[in-house]
Each structure stands twice: as C-alpha cells, then as structure tokens.
CSV table of C-alpha atoms in Angstrom, one decimal:
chain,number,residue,atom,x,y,z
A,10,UNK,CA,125.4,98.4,62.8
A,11,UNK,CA,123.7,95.2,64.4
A,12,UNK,CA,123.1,95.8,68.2
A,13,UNK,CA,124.5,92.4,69.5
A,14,UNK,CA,123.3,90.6,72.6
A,15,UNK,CA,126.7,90.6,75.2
A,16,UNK,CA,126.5,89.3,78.3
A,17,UNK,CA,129.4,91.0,80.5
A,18,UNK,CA,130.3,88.6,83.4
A,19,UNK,CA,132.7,90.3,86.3
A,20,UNK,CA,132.1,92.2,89.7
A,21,UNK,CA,131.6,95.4,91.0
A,22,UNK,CA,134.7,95.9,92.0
A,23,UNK,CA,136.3,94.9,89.2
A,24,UNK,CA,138.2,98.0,87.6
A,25,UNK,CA,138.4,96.6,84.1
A,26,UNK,CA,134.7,95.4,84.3
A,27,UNK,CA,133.7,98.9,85.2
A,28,UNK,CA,136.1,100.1,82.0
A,29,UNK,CA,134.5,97.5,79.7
A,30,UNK,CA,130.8,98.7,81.1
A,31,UNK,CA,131.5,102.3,80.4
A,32,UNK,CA,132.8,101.5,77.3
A,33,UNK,CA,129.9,99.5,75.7
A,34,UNK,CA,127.5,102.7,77.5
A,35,UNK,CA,129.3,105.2,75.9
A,36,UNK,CA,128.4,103.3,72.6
A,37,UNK,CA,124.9,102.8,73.7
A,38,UNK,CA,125.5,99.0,72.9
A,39,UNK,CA,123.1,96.9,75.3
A,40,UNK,CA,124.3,94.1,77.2
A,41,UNK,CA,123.4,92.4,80.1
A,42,UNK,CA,125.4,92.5,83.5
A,43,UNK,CA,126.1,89.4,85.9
A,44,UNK,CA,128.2,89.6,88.8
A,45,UNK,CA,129.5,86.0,89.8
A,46,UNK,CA,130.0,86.8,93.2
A,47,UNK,CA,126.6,86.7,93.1
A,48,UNK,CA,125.9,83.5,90.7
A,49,UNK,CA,128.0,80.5,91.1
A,50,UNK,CA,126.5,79.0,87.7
A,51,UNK,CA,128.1,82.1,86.2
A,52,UNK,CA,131.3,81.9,88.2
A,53,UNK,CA,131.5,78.2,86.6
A,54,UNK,CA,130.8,79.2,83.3
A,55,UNK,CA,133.8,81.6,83.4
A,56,UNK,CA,135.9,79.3,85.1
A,57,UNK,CA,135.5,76.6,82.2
A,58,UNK,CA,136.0,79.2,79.5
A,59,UNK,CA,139.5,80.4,81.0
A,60,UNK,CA,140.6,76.6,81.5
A,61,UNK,CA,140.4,76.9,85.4
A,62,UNK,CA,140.8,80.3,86.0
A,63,UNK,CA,138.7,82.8,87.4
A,64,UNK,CA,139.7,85.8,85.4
A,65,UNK,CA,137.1,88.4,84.7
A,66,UNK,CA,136.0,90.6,82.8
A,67,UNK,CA,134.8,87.4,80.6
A,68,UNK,CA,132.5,88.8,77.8
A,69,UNK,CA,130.3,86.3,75.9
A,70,UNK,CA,128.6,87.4,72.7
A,71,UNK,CA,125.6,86.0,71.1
A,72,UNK,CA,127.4,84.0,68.7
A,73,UNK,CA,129.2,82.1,71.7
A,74,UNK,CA,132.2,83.8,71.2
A,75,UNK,CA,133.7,85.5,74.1
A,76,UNK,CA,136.9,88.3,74.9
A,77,UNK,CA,138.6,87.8,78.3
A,78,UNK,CA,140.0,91.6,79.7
A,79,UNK,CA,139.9,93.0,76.5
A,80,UNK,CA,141.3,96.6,75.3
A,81,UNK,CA,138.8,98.8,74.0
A,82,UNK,CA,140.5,98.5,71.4
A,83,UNK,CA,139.7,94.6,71.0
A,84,UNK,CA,136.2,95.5,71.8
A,85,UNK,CA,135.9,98.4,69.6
A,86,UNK,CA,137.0,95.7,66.8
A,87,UNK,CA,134.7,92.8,67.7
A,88,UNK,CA,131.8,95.3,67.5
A,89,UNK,CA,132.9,96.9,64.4
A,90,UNK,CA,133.1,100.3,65.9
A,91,UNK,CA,134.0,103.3,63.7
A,92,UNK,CA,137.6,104.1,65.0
A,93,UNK,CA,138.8,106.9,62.7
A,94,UNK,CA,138.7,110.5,63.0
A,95,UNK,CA,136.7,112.8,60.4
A,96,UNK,CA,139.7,114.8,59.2
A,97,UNK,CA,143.2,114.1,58.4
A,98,UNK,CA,144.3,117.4,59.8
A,99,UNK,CA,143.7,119.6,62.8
A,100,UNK,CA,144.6,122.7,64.5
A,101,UNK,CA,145.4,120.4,67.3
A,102,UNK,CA,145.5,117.0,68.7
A,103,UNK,CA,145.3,116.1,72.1
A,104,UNK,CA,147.2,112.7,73.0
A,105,UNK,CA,145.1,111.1,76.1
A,106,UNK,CA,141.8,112.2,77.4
A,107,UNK,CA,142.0,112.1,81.1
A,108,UNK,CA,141.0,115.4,83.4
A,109,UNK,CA,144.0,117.3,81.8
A,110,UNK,CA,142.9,116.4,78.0
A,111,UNK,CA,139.5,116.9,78.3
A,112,UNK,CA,139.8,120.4,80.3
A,113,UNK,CA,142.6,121.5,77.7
A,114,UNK,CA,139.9,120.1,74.8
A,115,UNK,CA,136.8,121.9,75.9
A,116,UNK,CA,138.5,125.0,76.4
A,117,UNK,CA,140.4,125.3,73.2
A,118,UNK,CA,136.6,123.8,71.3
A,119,UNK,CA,135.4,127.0,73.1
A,120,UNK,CA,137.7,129.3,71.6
A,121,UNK,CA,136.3,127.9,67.9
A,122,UNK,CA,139.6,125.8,67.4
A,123,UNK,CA,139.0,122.4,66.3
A,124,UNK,CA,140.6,119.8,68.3
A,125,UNK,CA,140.9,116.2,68.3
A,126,UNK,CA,141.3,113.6,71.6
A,127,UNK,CA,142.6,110.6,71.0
A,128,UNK,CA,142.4,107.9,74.2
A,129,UNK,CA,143.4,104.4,73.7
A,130,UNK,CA,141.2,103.3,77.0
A,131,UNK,CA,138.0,105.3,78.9
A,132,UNK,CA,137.6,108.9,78.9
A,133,UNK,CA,138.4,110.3,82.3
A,134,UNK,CA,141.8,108.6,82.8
A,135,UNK,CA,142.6,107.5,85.8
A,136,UNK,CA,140.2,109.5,87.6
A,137,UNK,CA,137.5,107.3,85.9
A,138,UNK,CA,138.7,104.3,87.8
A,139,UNK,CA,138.2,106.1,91.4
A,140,UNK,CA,135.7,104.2,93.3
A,141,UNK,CA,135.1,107.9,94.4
A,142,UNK,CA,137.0,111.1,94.3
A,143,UNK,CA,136.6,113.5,97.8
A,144,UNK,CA,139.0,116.2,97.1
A,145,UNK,CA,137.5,117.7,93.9
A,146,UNK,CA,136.1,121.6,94.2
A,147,UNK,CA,132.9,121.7,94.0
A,148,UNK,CA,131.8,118.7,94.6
A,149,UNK,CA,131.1,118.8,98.7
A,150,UNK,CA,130.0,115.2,99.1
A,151,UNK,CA,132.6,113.7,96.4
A,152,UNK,CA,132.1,112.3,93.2
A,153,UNK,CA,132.0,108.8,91.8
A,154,UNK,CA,135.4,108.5,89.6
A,155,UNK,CA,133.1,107.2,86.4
A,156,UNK,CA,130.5,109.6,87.2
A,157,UNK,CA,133.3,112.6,87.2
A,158,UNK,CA,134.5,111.3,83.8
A,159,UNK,CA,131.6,111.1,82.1
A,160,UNK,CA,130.3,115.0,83.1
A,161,UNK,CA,134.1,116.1,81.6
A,162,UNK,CA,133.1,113.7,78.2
A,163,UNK,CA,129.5,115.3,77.9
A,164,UNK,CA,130.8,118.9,78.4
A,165,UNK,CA,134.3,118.5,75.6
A,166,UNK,CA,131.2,117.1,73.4
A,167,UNK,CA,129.4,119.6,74.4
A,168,UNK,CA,131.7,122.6,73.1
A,169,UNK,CA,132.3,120.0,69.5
A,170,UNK,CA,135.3,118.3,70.8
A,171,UNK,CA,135.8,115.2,68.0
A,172,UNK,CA,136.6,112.2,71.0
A,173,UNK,CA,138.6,109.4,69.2
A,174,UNK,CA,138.3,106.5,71.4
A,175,UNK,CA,139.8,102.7,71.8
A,176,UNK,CA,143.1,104.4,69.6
A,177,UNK,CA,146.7,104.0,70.6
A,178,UNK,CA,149.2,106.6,69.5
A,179,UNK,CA,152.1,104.5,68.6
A,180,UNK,CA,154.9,107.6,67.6
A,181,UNK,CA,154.6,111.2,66.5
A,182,UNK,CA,157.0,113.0,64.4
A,183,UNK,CA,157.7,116.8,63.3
A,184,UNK,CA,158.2,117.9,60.1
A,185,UNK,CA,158.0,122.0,59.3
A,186,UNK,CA,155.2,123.5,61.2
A,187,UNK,CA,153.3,120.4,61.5
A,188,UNK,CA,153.1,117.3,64.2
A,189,UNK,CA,152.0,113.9,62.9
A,190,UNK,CA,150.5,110.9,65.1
A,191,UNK,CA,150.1,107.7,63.9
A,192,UNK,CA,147.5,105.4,65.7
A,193,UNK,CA,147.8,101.6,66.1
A,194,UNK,CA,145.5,101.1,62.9
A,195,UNK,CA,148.0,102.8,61.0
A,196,UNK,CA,145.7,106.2,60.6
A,197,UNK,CA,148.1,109.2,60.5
A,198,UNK,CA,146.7,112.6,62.1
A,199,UNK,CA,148.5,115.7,61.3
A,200,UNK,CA,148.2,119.2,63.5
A,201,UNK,CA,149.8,122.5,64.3
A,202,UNK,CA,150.1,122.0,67.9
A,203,UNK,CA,149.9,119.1,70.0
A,204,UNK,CA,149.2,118.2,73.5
A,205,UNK,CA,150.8,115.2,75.7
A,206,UNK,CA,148.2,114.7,78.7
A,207,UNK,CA,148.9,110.5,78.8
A,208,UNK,CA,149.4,110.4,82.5
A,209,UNK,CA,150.9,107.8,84.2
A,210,UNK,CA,150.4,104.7,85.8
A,211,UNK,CA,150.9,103.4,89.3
A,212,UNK,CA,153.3,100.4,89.6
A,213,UNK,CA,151.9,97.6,90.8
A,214,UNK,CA,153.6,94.8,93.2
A,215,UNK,CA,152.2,92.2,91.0
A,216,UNK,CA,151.3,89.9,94.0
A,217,UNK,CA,148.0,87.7,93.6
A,218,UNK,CA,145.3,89.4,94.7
A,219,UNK,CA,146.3,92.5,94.2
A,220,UNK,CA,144.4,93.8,91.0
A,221,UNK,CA,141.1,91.7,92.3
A,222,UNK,CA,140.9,94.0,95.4
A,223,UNK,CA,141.7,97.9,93.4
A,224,UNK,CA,139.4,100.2,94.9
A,225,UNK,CA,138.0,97.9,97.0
A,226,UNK,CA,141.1,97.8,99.7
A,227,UNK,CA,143.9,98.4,97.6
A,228,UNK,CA,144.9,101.7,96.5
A,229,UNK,CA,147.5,104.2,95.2
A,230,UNK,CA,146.7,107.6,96.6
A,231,UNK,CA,146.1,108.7,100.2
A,232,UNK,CA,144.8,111.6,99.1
A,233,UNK,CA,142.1,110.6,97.3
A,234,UNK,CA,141.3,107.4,99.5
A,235,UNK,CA,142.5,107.9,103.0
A,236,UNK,CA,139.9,109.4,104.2
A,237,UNK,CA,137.9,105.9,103.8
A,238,UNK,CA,139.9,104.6,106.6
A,239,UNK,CA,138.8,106.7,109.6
A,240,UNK,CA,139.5,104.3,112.9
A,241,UNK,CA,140.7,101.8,110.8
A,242,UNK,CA,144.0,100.0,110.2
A,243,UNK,CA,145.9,100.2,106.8
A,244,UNK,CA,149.3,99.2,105.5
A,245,UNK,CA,151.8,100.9,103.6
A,246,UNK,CA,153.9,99.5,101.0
A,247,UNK,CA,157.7,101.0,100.2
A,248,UNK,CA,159.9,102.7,101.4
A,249,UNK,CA,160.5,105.8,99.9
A,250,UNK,CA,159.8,109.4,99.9
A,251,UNK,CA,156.2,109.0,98.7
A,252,UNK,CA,155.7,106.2,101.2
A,253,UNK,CA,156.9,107.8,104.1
A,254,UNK,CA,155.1,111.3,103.9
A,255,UNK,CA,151.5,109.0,102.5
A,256,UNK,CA,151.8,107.3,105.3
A,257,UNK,CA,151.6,110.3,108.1
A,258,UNK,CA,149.2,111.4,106.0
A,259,UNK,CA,147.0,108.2,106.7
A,260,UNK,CA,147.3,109.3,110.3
A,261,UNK,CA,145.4,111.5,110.4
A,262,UNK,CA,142.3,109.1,109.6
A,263,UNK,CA,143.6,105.7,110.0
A,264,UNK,CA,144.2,104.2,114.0
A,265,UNK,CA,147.3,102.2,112.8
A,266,UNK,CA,149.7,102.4,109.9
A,267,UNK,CA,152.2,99.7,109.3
A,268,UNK,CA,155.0,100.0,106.2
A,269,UNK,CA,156.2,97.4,104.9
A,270,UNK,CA,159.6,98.3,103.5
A,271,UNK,CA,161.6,94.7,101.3
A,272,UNK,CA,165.1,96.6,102.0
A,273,UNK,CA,167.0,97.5,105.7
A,274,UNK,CA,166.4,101.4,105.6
A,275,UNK,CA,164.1,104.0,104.5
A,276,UNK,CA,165.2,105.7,100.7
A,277,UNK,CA,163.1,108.7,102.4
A,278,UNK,CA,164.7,112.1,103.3
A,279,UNK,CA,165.6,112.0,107.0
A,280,UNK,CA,163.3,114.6,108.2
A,281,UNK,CA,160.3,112.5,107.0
A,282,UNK,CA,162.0,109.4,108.5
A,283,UNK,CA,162.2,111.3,112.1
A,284,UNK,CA,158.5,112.4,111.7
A,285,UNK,CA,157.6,108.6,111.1
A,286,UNK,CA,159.6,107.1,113.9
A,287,UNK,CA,158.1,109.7,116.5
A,288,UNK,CA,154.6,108.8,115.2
A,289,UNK,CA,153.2,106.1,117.3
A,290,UNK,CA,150.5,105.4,115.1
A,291,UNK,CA,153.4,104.2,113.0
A,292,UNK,CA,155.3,100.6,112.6
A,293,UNK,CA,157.7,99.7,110.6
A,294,UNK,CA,158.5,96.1,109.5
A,295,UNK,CA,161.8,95.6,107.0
A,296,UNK,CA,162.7,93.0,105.0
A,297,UNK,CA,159.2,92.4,104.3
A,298,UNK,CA,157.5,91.6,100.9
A,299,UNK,CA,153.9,91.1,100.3
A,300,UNK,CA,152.8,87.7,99.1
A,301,UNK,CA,149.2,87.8,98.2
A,302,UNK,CA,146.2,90.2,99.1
A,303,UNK,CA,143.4,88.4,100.8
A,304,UNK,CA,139.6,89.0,100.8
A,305,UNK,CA,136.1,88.3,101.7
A,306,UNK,CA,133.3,89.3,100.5
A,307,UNK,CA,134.8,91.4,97.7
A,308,UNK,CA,137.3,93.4,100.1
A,309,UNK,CA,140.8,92.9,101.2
A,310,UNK,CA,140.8,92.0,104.8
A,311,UNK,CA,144.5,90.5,104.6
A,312,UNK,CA,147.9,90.5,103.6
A,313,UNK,CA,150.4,87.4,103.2
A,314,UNK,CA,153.6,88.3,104.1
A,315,UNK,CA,157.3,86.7,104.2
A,316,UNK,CA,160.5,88.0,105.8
A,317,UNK,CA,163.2,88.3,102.6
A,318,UNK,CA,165.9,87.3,105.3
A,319,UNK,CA,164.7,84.7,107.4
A,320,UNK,CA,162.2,83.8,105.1
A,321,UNK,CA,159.7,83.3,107.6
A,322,UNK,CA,155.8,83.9,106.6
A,323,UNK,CA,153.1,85.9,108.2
A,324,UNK,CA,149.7,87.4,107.9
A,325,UNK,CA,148.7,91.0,108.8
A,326,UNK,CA,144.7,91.9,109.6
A,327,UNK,CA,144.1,95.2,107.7
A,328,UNK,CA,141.3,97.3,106.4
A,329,UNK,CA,142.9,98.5,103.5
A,330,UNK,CA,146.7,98.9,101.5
A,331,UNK,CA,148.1,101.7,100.2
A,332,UNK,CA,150.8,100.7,97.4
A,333,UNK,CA,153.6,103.5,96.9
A,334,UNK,CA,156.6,102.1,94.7
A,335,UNK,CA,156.5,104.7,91.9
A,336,UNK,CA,154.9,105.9,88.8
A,337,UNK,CA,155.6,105.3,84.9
A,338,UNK,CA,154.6,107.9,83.0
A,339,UNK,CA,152.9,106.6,79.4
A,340,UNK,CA,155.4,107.8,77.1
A,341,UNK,CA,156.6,105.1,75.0
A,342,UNK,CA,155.3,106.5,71.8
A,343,UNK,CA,158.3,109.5,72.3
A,344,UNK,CA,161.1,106.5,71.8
A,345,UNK,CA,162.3,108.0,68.7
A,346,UNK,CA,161.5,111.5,69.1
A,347,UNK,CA,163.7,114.3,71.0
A,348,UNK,CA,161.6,114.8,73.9
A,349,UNK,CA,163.8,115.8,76.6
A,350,UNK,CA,162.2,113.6,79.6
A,351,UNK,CA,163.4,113.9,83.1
A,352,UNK,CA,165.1,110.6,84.4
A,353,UNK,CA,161.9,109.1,85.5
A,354,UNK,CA,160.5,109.7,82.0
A,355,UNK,CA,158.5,112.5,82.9
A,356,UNK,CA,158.1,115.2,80.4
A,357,UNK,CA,160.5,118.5,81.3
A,358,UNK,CA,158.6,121.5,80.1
A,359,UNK,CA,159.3,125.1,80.4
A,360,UNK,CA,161.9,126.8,82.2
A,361,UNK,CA,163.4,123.6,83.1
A,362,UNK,CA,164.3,123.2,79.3
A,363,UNK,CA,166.8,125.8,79.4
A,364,UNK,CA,167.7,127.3,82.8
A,365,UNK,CA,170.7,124.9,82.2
A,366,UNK,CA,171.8,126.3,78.7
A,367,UNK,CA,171.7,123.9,77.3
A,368,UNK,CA,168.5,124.7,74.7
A,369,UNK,CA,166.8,122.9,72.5
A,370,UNK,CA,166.5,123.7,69.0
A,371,UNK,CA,163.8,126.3,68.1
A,372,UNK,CA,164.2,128.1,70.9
A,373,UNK,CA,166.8,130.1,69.9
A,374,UNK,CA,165.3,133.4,69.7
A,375,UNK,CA,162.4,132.6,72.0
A,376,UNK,CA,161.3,130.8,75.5
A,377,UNK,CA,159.6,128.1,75.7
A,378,UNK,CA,156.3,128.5,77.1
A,379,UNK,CA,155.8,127.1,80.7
A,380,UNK,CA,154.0,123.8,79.7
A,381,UNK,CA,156.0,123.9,76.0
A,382,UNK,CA,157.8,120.8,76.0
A,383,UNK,CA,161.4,120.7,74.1
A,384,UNK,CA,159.9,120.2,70.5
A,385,UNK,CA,158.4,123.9,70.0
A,386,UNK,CA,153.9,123.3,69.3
A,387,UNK,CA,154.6,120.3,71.3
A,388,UNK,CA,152.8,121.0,74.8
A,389,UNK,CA,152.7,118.6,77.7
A,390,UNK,CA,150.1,118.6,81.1
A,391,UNK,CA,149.1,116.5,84.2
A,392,UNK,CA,150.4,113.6,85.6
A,393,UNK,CA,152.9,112.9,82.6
A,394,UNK,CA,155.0,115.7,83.1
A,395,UNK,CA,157.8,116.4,85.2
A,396,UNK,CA,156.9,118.4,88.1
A,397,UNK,CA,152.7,118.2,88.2
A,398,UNK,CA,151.5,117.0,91.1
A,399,UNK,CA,149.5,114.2,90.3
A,400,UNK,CA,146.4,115.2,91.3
A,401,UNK,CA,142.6,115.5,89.7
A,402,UNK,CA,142.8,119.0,90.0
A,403,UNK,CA,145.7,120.2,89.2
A,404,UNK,CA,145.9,117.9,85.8
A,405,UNK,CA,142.6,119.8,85.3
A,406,UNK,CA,144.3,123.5,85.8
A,407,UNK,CA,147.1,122.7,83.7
A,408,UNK,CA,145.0,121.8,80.9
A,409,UNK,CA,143.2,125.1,81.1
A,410,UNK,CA,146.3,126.7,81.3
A,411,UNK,CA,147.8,124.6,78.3
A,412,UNK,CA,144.5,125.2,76.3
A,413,UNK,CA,145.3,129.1,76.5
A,414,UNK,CA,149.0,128.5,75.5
A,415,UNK,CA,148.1,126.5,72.6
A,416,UNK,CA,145.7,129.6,71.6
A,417,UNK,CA,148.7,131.9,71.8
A,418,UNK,CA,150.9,129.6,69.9
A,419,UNK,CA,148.6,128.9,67.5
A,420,UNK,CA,148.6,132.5,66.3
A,421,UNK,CA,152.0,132.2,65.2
A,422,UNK,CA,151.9,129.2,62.7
C-alpha cells in the first residue's frame, strides 16, 4: 500500500483528533499534525472547507481531498486498509476491545485458544479517551488514557490475539453450537463462544461547547477526574442518583460544587439528598439548563445558563463540569436476538437470569455461569452489563474472569 501524505488539522484536546491520531499510528501511516489553535491560516483553511464552521478533526489528503470527523471505519476505507479477519471461524470472538476485551483476549490467547477482537473505533475503549487515568493499580503517578490503551493492545498482540479494527458488528445470531457476527462490510464470523464487552457511552447534554471542551473541563466520571479539581470550583449536572453521590464525592477535592438540576426535586434516594443539603460545599440551583460551555484557551472556564421557568439567563465561573444524566449501553446489534437486557439495556448475566424462574432456554439442566448471558456461549463483561461498575478496573477483572469461563465452557462444545 502507498503511504499517503495526510495532514490532520484539530487540537489537543480534541477527543476525536486524538482517536484519528492513534488510529493512523497504529497503522504506522505518516501524517503531519497541526493544531489551529495555534495557526490561524490553518484555522481558516478548515473553516472554508466546512462552509463556515469550525469543526475539527478536518483531515486533508495529498490529493486535496479531505474527511471531516471520520469513523475509523471511513478512514480505514479511504486508505485502503485490510479490514477482514484471517479465518472465518474461531473458538471465540470478542465483540469490543476496550479494558474488558482486551484483558478477556490476552488471557484466553494465553491459554492457546484463538480469539478474535473486533472494535469498530480505538482499542482501549473509553479508557483510551481519558486525558489521564489516577485510579488504576499499579500505576502510582496515573496513566495517560491513550498511553494505557495502547500497553493492553501490545500485550493481546503480544500473546497472538488477531485485533480486527474500524469493524462494526451489526447483529449476531445462534444456530447449534455456533454464534455468528456479521460486520458492517457484510463479513460473517462464526465461533463457539462469544464475548459482549461494547461498553457504554455517557449521554451527553448536546449543548454547544460541550464536546469541544471533553477532557479539557468537561467530564463524565468523578472518579477518574475529580481529583484534577483540588481548591477549585466545579458544577454538576442532573439530578439523580449518580449526580447526587458524584457530587459529595467532588467534595472532597473541589472548594465549591453547584448541581444544576432542569426539574423541581432531586430523583436521588433521600439519604443522599440529606447528605447534599447538609454539605455546605454544596448548591443547588433547579430549573436550570445548561446553554453552552464556554472557553479560553482550550479550557472551559464557563457555563451559559437559563432558568426553564422564568426563563431568565445566567453565567456561572467554573473550573470544570461534571455531566451525570445516564449511560447507554452499545447494544443495538442484540435488536433481534433474545438477549434478556435489564431495563436500561444493560446485559443481565448470571444469577440474575434465573433467580426469578423464569429461565431461559438452555439452561434447563444447568446454571448459567456468573458472566453467561441468557443465550448459553454467549458471555457478557464491563461497562455493558447490568450490575458492573463502570470502572477501568473492574471491566478489566471481569474480563479475566470471563476469559476463564469461556475456557471452562469451551470444554464442553
């Protein structure tokens, strides 16, 4: 394949840039980098190739065509990237390659199974798009997100995992002992067991602003992030559970909290609603929706607010927001399969599957394993399924511990 000249226009704190940049690396395709916050010609340039807008990543290639936020499956197509696997079949196939995937992957590769990742977008997941992770073992001064990804990619390839990349799995179906995926190319993959580790995605308020300033002030996880906020002043937005009990948590590193809740009440049980109205590091404003995020310098220093009952506007000063409306989980390629999901769409597994009575077929005679979803060979872990605790490590337990169960269950097909 020809090695073409790209030039990738965007900024650093650009998720999407930093997905498109780790995708050409991975590839080893050269390109050249220019950030327009620091180069108003190139600002210009991508300004007149959007029609006005200001949209990056823009990515130009030496024949003067150009890709504005493309997949890596768009990219993997302009640059005439191999996109199939080697085989047809395989003992099994891992559906996503975040921290769950990839730990499930290298540990099954290990065992002398042959296993197969398929990940329509980076390796690494979410965890790949973390301006820096601080709560991983083992890593005492944290870990860039990409930098994390990338040492779980080298080790699965390590150990011979095959890594399919820039591939969406569109549907799976069952038939006898086997479990078929079909890709958006219209590849079919066939396998004795498979593993669902697809995650899930952070909803988004879908205010202007708000996906220019991800990871650089805006954020989804106290957890991970809070601790950048030591003496500093953050808001919260929503009003439930998750929102309530994040927000204490940013109290212990932030000076000053404020939710902003759009409805009249907390949805938040009432002991957490107690604990926030006795912490005076806390404020609460209701009826409040955010407008736009506000910057300078390539960080959010602002929100633009309005009152949804007197409709009156204002602006808050803040060092960083914390957005906690929900997850989805990535599932829509189980539409027209029986997966029994929870009714978030999270993917029940174990136990859960039967305590009721109610059990699904195949398990007749048997239980289901703990991370055995309700189609028996089908197995689920991290973030998409129903009761994990959406977290970098845990994802990467359960995949360990899914890796093992596939061993077992492999033994008997």
């Amino acid at each position: 394949m020809s090695e073409p000249q790209i030039t990738l226009y965007g900024a650093y704190w650009c998720p999407d840039c930093r997905r498109s940049k780790q995708f050409l690396g991975e590839h080893q395709i050269p390109y050249s980098w220019v950030d327009i916050e620091q180069d108003a010609a190139a600002e210009q340039l991508v300004i007149e190739k959007n029609n006005g807008k200001r949209i990056i990543p823009t990515i130009v290639f030496e024949d003067g065509s150009f890709l504005v936020e493309p997949s890596n499956a768009d990219l993997a197509q302009k640059l005439g990237l191999k996109t199939s696997a080697k085989h047809s079949h395989y003992p099994l196939i891992v559906v996503g390659g975040g921290p769950a995937g990839l730990t499930a992957a290298l540990y099954t590769a290990r065992e002398g199974i042959d296993t197969l990742v398929i990940e329509r977008a980076a390796l690494g997941g979410q965890a790949a798009a973390t301006e820096k992770l601080d709560n991983m073992p083992g890593f005492p001064d944290g870990v860039a997100g990409i930098e994390f990804a990338n040492r779980l990619r080298q080790q699965a390839e390590r150990f011979g995992v095959e890594l399919l990349q820039a591939q969406d799995v569109v549907k799976i179906h069952s038939h006898d002992n086997y479990h078929v995926v079909t890709t958006s190319d219209g590849a079919e993959y066939s396998a004795c067991a498979l593993l669902i580790t697809t995650g899930s995605r952070y909803r988004r308020l879908g205010a202007p602003g708000e996906s220019d300033y991800i990871g650089a002030g805006v954020h989804f996880c106290a957890t991970c992030d809070g601790p950048f906020y030591k003496g500093k002043k953050v808001a919260v937005v929503g009003g439930g559970n998750s929102a309530a009990e994040e927000s204490l948590l940013l109290t212990k590193f932030a000076d000053h909290v404020t939710i902003l809740v759009r409805g009249d009440a907390f949805k938040a049980s009432q002991v957490i609603q107690e604990k926030v109205a006795e912490d005076d590091k806390i404020d609460v404003r209701w009826h409040t929706e955010v407008d736009e995020f506000v910057g300078a310098n390539a960080k959010l220093n602002q929100l633009k607010l309005h009152n949804n009952e007197s409709g009156e506007a204002s602006t808050l000063e803040v060092d960083g927001a914390f957005i906690f409306i929900g997850l989805d989980p990535n599932v829509e390629f189980l539409a027209e399969t029986d997966m029994r999901l929870n009714s978030w769409g999270f993917i029940i597994t174990g136990h859960d599957l039967v305590h009721d009575g109610d059990r699904p077929a195949g398990y007749e005679a048997r239980e289901p394993a703990v991370l055995e979803t309700s189609i028996p060979g089908i197995f689920a872990a991290g973030d998409v399924r129903s009761g994990s605790t959406k977290q970098v490590a845990s994802a990467a337990g359960e995949g360990a511990t899914a890796a093992l169960l596939v061993r077992e269950y492999l033994k008997t097909v």
